[in-house]
Short mmCIF file of C-alpha atoms and ligand atoms in Angstrom, two decimals:
data_model
loop_
_atom_site.label_atom_id
_atom_site.label_comp_id
_atom_site.label_asym_id
_atom_site.label_seq_id
_atom_site.Cartn_x
_atom_site.Cartn_y
_atom_site.Cartn_z
CA MET A 270 72.84 123.25 45.42
CA LEU A 271 74.47 125.56 43.35
CA GLU A 272 74.35 123.02 40.56
CA ASN A 273 71.03 122.72 40.56
CA ALA A 274 70.02 126.05 40.54
CA ARG A 275 72.24 126.61 37.63
CA GLU A 276 70.27 123.21 36.31
CA ASN A 277 66.76 125.30 36.58
CA ASN A 278 68.08 128.40 34.94
CA VAL A 279 69.19 130.34 38.27
CA GLN A 280 72.55 131.80 37.11
CA GLN A 281 73.07 134.51 39.78
CA ILE A 282 72.49 134.29 43.41
CA ILE A 283 72.87 136.96 46.00
CA CYS A 284 73.99 135.17 49.49
CA ILE A 285 72.25 137.67 51.70
CA GLY A 286 73.64 138.57 55.82
CA THR A 287 71.15 138.23 58.14
CA SER A 288 73.35 139.17 61.04
CA HIS A 289 77.36 140.69 61.08
CA GLU A 290 79.03 136.83 61.42
CA ASP A 291 76.83 135.54 59.09
CA SER A 292 77.43 138.46 56.31
CA LEU A 293 80.48 137.96 57.00
CA VAL A 294 80.22 133.99 56.25
CA ALA A 295 78.25 134.94 52.65
CA ALA A 296 81.10 137.47 51.80
CA GLU A 297 83.78 134.42 51.94
CA PHE A 298 81.06 132.27 49.72
CA ALA A 299 80.81 134.42 47.74
CA ALA A 300 84.15 135.10 47.13
CA ALA A 301 84.73 131.29 46.48
CA HIS A 302 82.23 130.65 43.90
CA ASP A 303 81.34 132.78 40.35
CA ASN A 304 78.27 134.14 40.18
CA VAL A 305 77.53 134.53 43.58
CA TYR A 306 77.43 138.11 45.52
CA TRP A 307 76.37 138.95 48.71
CA THR A 308 75.30 141.81 51.11
CA TYR A 309 75.99 143.04 54.46
CA GLY A 310 73.08 143.41 57.11
CA ILE A 311 72.00 143.09 60.49
CA HIS A 312 68.25 141.66 60.52
CA PRO A 313 65.66 143.48 63.14
CA GLU A 314 66.11 140.36 65.10
CA TYR A 315 69.01 141.32 66.27
CA ALA A 316 68.10 144.72 67.73
CA THR A 317 68.88 145.34 70.76
CA SER A 318 69.05 148.61 73.51
CA ASN A 319 72.41 148.78 72.87
CA ASN A 320 72.21 147.54 68.86
CA ALA A 321 75.05 144.40 69.78
CA GLY A 322 77.33 147.12 70.89
CA ILE A 323 77.78 148.93 67.13
CA PRO A 324 79.44 151.82 67.97
CA ASP A 325 78.10 154.85 66.54
CA GLY A 326 80.44 156.37 64.05
CA VAL A 327 80.10 153.02 62.28
CA ALA A 328 76.92 154.33 59.99
CA LEU A 329 79.36 156.85 59.04
CA MET A 330 81.96 155.02 57.71
CA SER A 331 82.71 152.86 53.97
CA TRP A 332 81.06 149.45 54.54
CA ARG A 333 84.82 148.20 53.99
CA ARG A 334 85.88 150.21 57.11
CA GLY A 335 82.86 149.61 59.25
CA VAL A 336 82.61 146.29 58.87
CA ARG A 337 86.23 145.78 59.54
CA ARG A 338 86.30 147.70 62.49
CA LEU A 339 83.01 145.61 63.73
CA ALA A 340 85.66 142.76 62.71
CA ASN A 341 87.64 144.26 64.95
CA ARG A 342 85.57 145.05 68.13
CA GLY A 343 84.16 141.20 68.18
CA VAL A 344 80.89 142.77 68.00
CA ALA A 345 79.66 139.31 66.83
CA ARG A 346 79.61 136.81 69.86
CA GLU A 347 78.86 133.60 70.57
CA PRO A 348 76.90 132.57 74.00
CA ARG A 349 78.69 129.89 76.33
CA GLY A 350 76.91 127.31 78.33
CA ASP A 351 77.60 129.54 81.13
CA GLY A 352 75.53 132.38 80.25
CA SER A 353 78.84 134.56 79.53
CA GLU A 354 79.99 134.92 76.01
CA ARG A 355 82.54 134.49 73.93
CA ARG A 356 84.31 136.05 70.57
CA ALA A 357 83.12 134.48 67.45
CA PRO A 358 86.13 132.95 65.64
CA GLU A 359 87.92 135.76 64.04
CA ARG A 360 87.41 136.61 60.37
CA ASP A 361 88.42 139.39 58.18
CA ILE A 362 87.48 141.57 55.11
CA SER A 363 90.30 141.51 52.63
CA ASP A 364 91.34 143.65 50.10
CA ARG A 365 90.59 140.24 47.77
CA THR A 366 87.17 140.43 49.23
CA PRO A 367 84.30 141.22 46.34
CA SER A 368 82.34 143.93 47.91
CA PRO A 369 78.78 143.74 48.76
CA VAL A 370 76.13 144.37 46.41
CA ALA A 371 73.60 145.78 49.15
CA ILE A 372 72.95 146.46 52.61
CA GLY A 373 70.10 143.89 53.63
CA GLU A 374 68.10 142.19 54.88
CA VAL A 375 67.51 144.71 57.22
CA GLY A 376 64.39 146.97 58.64
CA LEU A 377 62.05 146.40 61.07
CA ASP A 378 60.15 143.17 62.47
CA TYR A 379 57.10 143.87 64.99
CA HIS A 380 55.65 140.64 64.87
CA TYR A 381 56.97 138.66 67.77
CA ALA A 382 56.43 140.09 71.08
CA GLY A 383 58.62 141.65 73.05
CA TYR A 384 60.16 143.61 70.24
CA ASN A 385 62.48 146.69 71.00
CA ARG A 386 60.78 148.90 68.86
CA THR A 387 63.01 152.13 69.43
CA ALA A 388 66.32 149.53 69.17
CA GLN A 389 65.11 148.43 65.97
CA ILE A 390 64.46 151.99 64.39
CA ARG A 391 67.97 153.13 65.50
CA LEU A 392 69.84 150.05 63.75
CA PHE A 393 67.78 150.28 60.81
CA GLU A 394 68.52 153.96 60.67
CA GLN A 395 72.40 152.97 60.80
CA MET A 396 71.76 150.88 58.30
CA LEU A 397 70.33 153.27 56.06
CA GLN A 398 73.01 155.20 56.86
CA LEU A 399 76.10 152.62 55.70
CA ALA A 400 73.69 152.13 52.51
CA VAL A 401 73.79 155.71 51.52
CA ASP A 402 78.37 156.06 52.90
CA SER A 403 78.49 153.01 50.60
CA ASP A 404 76.33 154.27 47.64
CA LEU A 405 74.44 150.50 47.85
CA PRO A 406 71.14 149.60 47.47
CA VAL A 407 69.20 147.78 50.32
CA SER A 408 66.80 144.73 50.87
CA PHE A 409 64.76 145.43 53.64
CA HIS A 410 62.90 143.21 55.81
CA VAL A 411 59.28 144.50 56.97
CA ARG A 412 57.07 143.04 58.64
CA GLU A 413 53.94 144.49 60.57
CA ALA A 414 55.90 147.54 60.48
CA PHE A 415 54.76 149.73 58.05
CA ASP A 416 53.80 152.30 59.79
CA ASP A 417 57.18 153.19 61.07
CA PHE A 418 59.14 152.18 57.65
CA PHE A 419 57.95 154.39 55.67
CA PRO A 420 58.51 157.97 57.67
CA VAL A 421 62.10 156.20 58.86
CA VAL A 422 63.05 155.27 54.70
CA GLY A 423 61.74 159.10 53.92
CA ASN A 424 64.47 160.64 55.72
CA PHE A 425 66.83 158.18 53.42
CA PRO A 426 65.64 159.50 49.95
CA THR A 427 67.97 158.24 47.96
CA VAL A 428 68.30 154.70 48.87
CA ARG A 429 67.21 152.03 46.27
CA GLY A 430 66.03 148.82 47.42
CA VAL A 431 63.98 146.29 47.27
CA VAL A 432 61.00 145.07 50.18
CA HIS A 433 61.55 141.51 50.13
CA SER A 434 59.31 138.71 50.89
CA PHE A 435 56.59 141.29 50.41
CA THR A 436 53.46 140.20 53.04
CA ASP A 437 51.71 142.96 53.50
CA SER A 438 48.17 144.28 51.96
CA LYS A 439 47.05 145.86 48.51
CA LYS A 440 47.17 149.14 49.71
CA THR A 441 50.11 149.12 51.19
CA LEU A 442 51.82 147.66 48.17
CA ARG A 443 50.15 150.57 46.41
CA ARG A 444 52.00 152.91 48.65
CA ILE A 445 55.43 151.21 47.49
CA LEU A 446 54.50 151.04 43.97
CA THR A 447 53.79 155.04 44.47
CA GLU A 448 55.26 156.96 46.47
CA THR A 449 58.80 155.25 46.40
CA ASP A 450 60.68 153.37 44.02
CA PHE A 451 61.36 150.09 45.32
CA TYR A 452 61.22 146.57 43.76
CA VAL A 453 59.13 144.00 45.88
CA GLY A 454 60.76 139.79 46.27
CA VAL A 455 58.52 137.67 45.55
CA ASN A 456 59.13 134.27 46.69
CA GLY A 457 57.36 130.39 46.88
CA LEU A 458 54.94 132.46 49.30
CA ALA A 459 53.46 133.54 46.39
CA THR A 460 52.07 129.98 44.56
CA TYR A 461 50.18 129.37 47.93
CA SER A 462 48.60 132.55 49.75
CA THR A 463 46.55 135.36 47.74
CA LEU A 464 49.47 138.13 48.06
CA PRO A 465 48.79 141.06 45.34
CA THR A 466 50.99 140.46 42.83
CA PRO A 467 53.26 143.74 41.68
CA PRO A 468 53.98 144.83 38.02
CA LEU A 469 56.72 142.69 36.70
CA GLU A 470 58.95 146.05 35.90
CA ARG A 471 58.56 146.27 40.18
CA ILE A 472 59.45 142.16 40.87
CA LEU A 473 62.40 140.58 42.02
CA LEU A 474 62.44 137.06 42.34
CA GLU A 475 63.92 135.39 45.76
CA THR A 476 64.35 132.11 47.21
CA ASP A 477 63.69 132.90 51.00
CA ALA A 478 65.12 129.60 52.89
CA PRO A 479 64.58 126.99 54.32
CA PHE A 480 61.01 128.23 54.48
CA LEU A 481 58.40 129.76 51.84
CA THR A 482 59.21 126.21 49.29
CA PRO A 483 56.46 127.13 46.39
CA VAL A 484 54.21 124.62 44.83
CA PRO A 485 54.81 122.29 43.98
CA PHE A 486 57.96 121.73 46.33
CA ARG A 487 55.64 122.07 49.00
CA GLY A 488 57.48 120.40 52.50
CA ILE A 489 61.17 120.39 51.85
CA ILE A 490 63.41 122.71 52.87
CA ASN A 491 63.39 125.55 49.94
CA GLU A 492 66.49 126.15 47.88
CA PRO A 493 67.69 129.01 44.65
CA ALA A 494 66.60 126.54 42.49
CA TYR A 495 63.16 126.14 42.79
CA VAL A 496 62.57 129.99 41.87
CA SER A 497 62.72 128.94 38.81
CA ALA A 498 58.95 127.34 40.46
CA VAL A 499 57.69 131.04 41.20
CA ALA A 500 58.58 132.15 37.83
CA LYS A 501 56.58 129.88 35.81
CA TRP A 502 53.75 130.28 38.66
CA LEU A 503 54.11 133.78 37.57
CA GLY A 504 54.07 133.36 34.77
CA THR A 505 50.96 131.57 34.62
CA HIS A 506 49.44 134.27 37.11
CA LEU A 507 50.54 136.99 34.20
CA GLY A 508 49.49 135.20 30.72
CA LEU A 509 53.17 135.71 29.96
CA GLU A 510 55.65 133.12 28.89
CA TYR A 511 58.08 132.10 31.68
CA GLU A 512 61.17 133.27 29.56
CA ILE A 513 60.04 137.10 29.85
CA ILE A 514 59.57 136.65 33.18
CA GLY A 515 63.22 135.16 33.85
CA LYS A 516 64.48 137.88 31.52
CA GLU A 517 62.49 140.78 32.82
CA THR A 518 63.18 139.50 36.29
CA THR A 519 66.81 138.88 35.98
CA LYS A 520 67.34 142.57 34.26
CA ASN A 521 65.40 144.45 37.30
CA ALA A 522 67.97 142.28 39.90
CA ASN A 523 70.69 143.84 37.36
CA LYS A 524 69.95 147.32 37.51
CA LEU A 525 69.33 147.33 41.13
CA PHE A 526 72.01 145.43 42.88
CA ASN A 527 74.34 146.53 39.80
CA LEU A 528 75.33 142.36 39.51
CA GLN A 529 77.31 143.19 36.02
CA HIS A 530 79.92 145.74 37.22
CA ALA A 531 80.08 143.86 40.75
CA ILE A 532 83.72 143.74 41.18
CA VAL A 533 86.17 143.90 43.78
CA ARG A 534 86.40 147.98 44.90
CA GLN A 535 88.68 148.85 47.24
CA ALA A 536 87.48 150.92 49.79
ZN1 ZN B 1989 63.32 139.00 55.88
#
């Protein structure tokens, strides 16, 4: 997939964490491959009344100490057949592990019935505080929850980020563009929907696998190489050269995630 991506002009990849354990897998993957970066995040679908046992103090610590402490406490648990849980295999954040380039994806998702609004907001606030303390941007996942999203992020005025896989209304897009400095994630969905398109200077291209494969590759598993198809679609849609789309969105990503300077940082 990495080779396929490079052959299709996708030169830099950010592997997105969606749970504690998953983020550490992303960290290992990034450490083993050139031009692959990672993020640390706990997706709102994992918010529970006790937020998976995340201790209160974690949000107040740097990502490295915070993540280390989470790992040591065995927060990530795997269910067993008998209904009990066992600790997930140990993964450690070593000094050789590159720093994450963002906190995310984190946010609010009220799409599925039975979601716990209070727990999601609490987890989101903890992750936002982690972003502030670590001086990292945020990849936001927001689905049918913008009424809560704006006031919650409003309490963290220094936070930078991207509203990934934007799927909301024109009105909401206008609010993001005028009330915040956030970028907006555009992916394969744009090629087969009627979503509003943000201006180029606010767009980040993204894969969002395994679904949302762009036209003309619908029906197969999405992968980073197909981001080039999104760039081609965007070029046609905005009346701009494909190369301009690639250059500008790469510039946006480098700026937000500071990819040129993403090196191993000591906590
Ligand atoms: Zn998402």
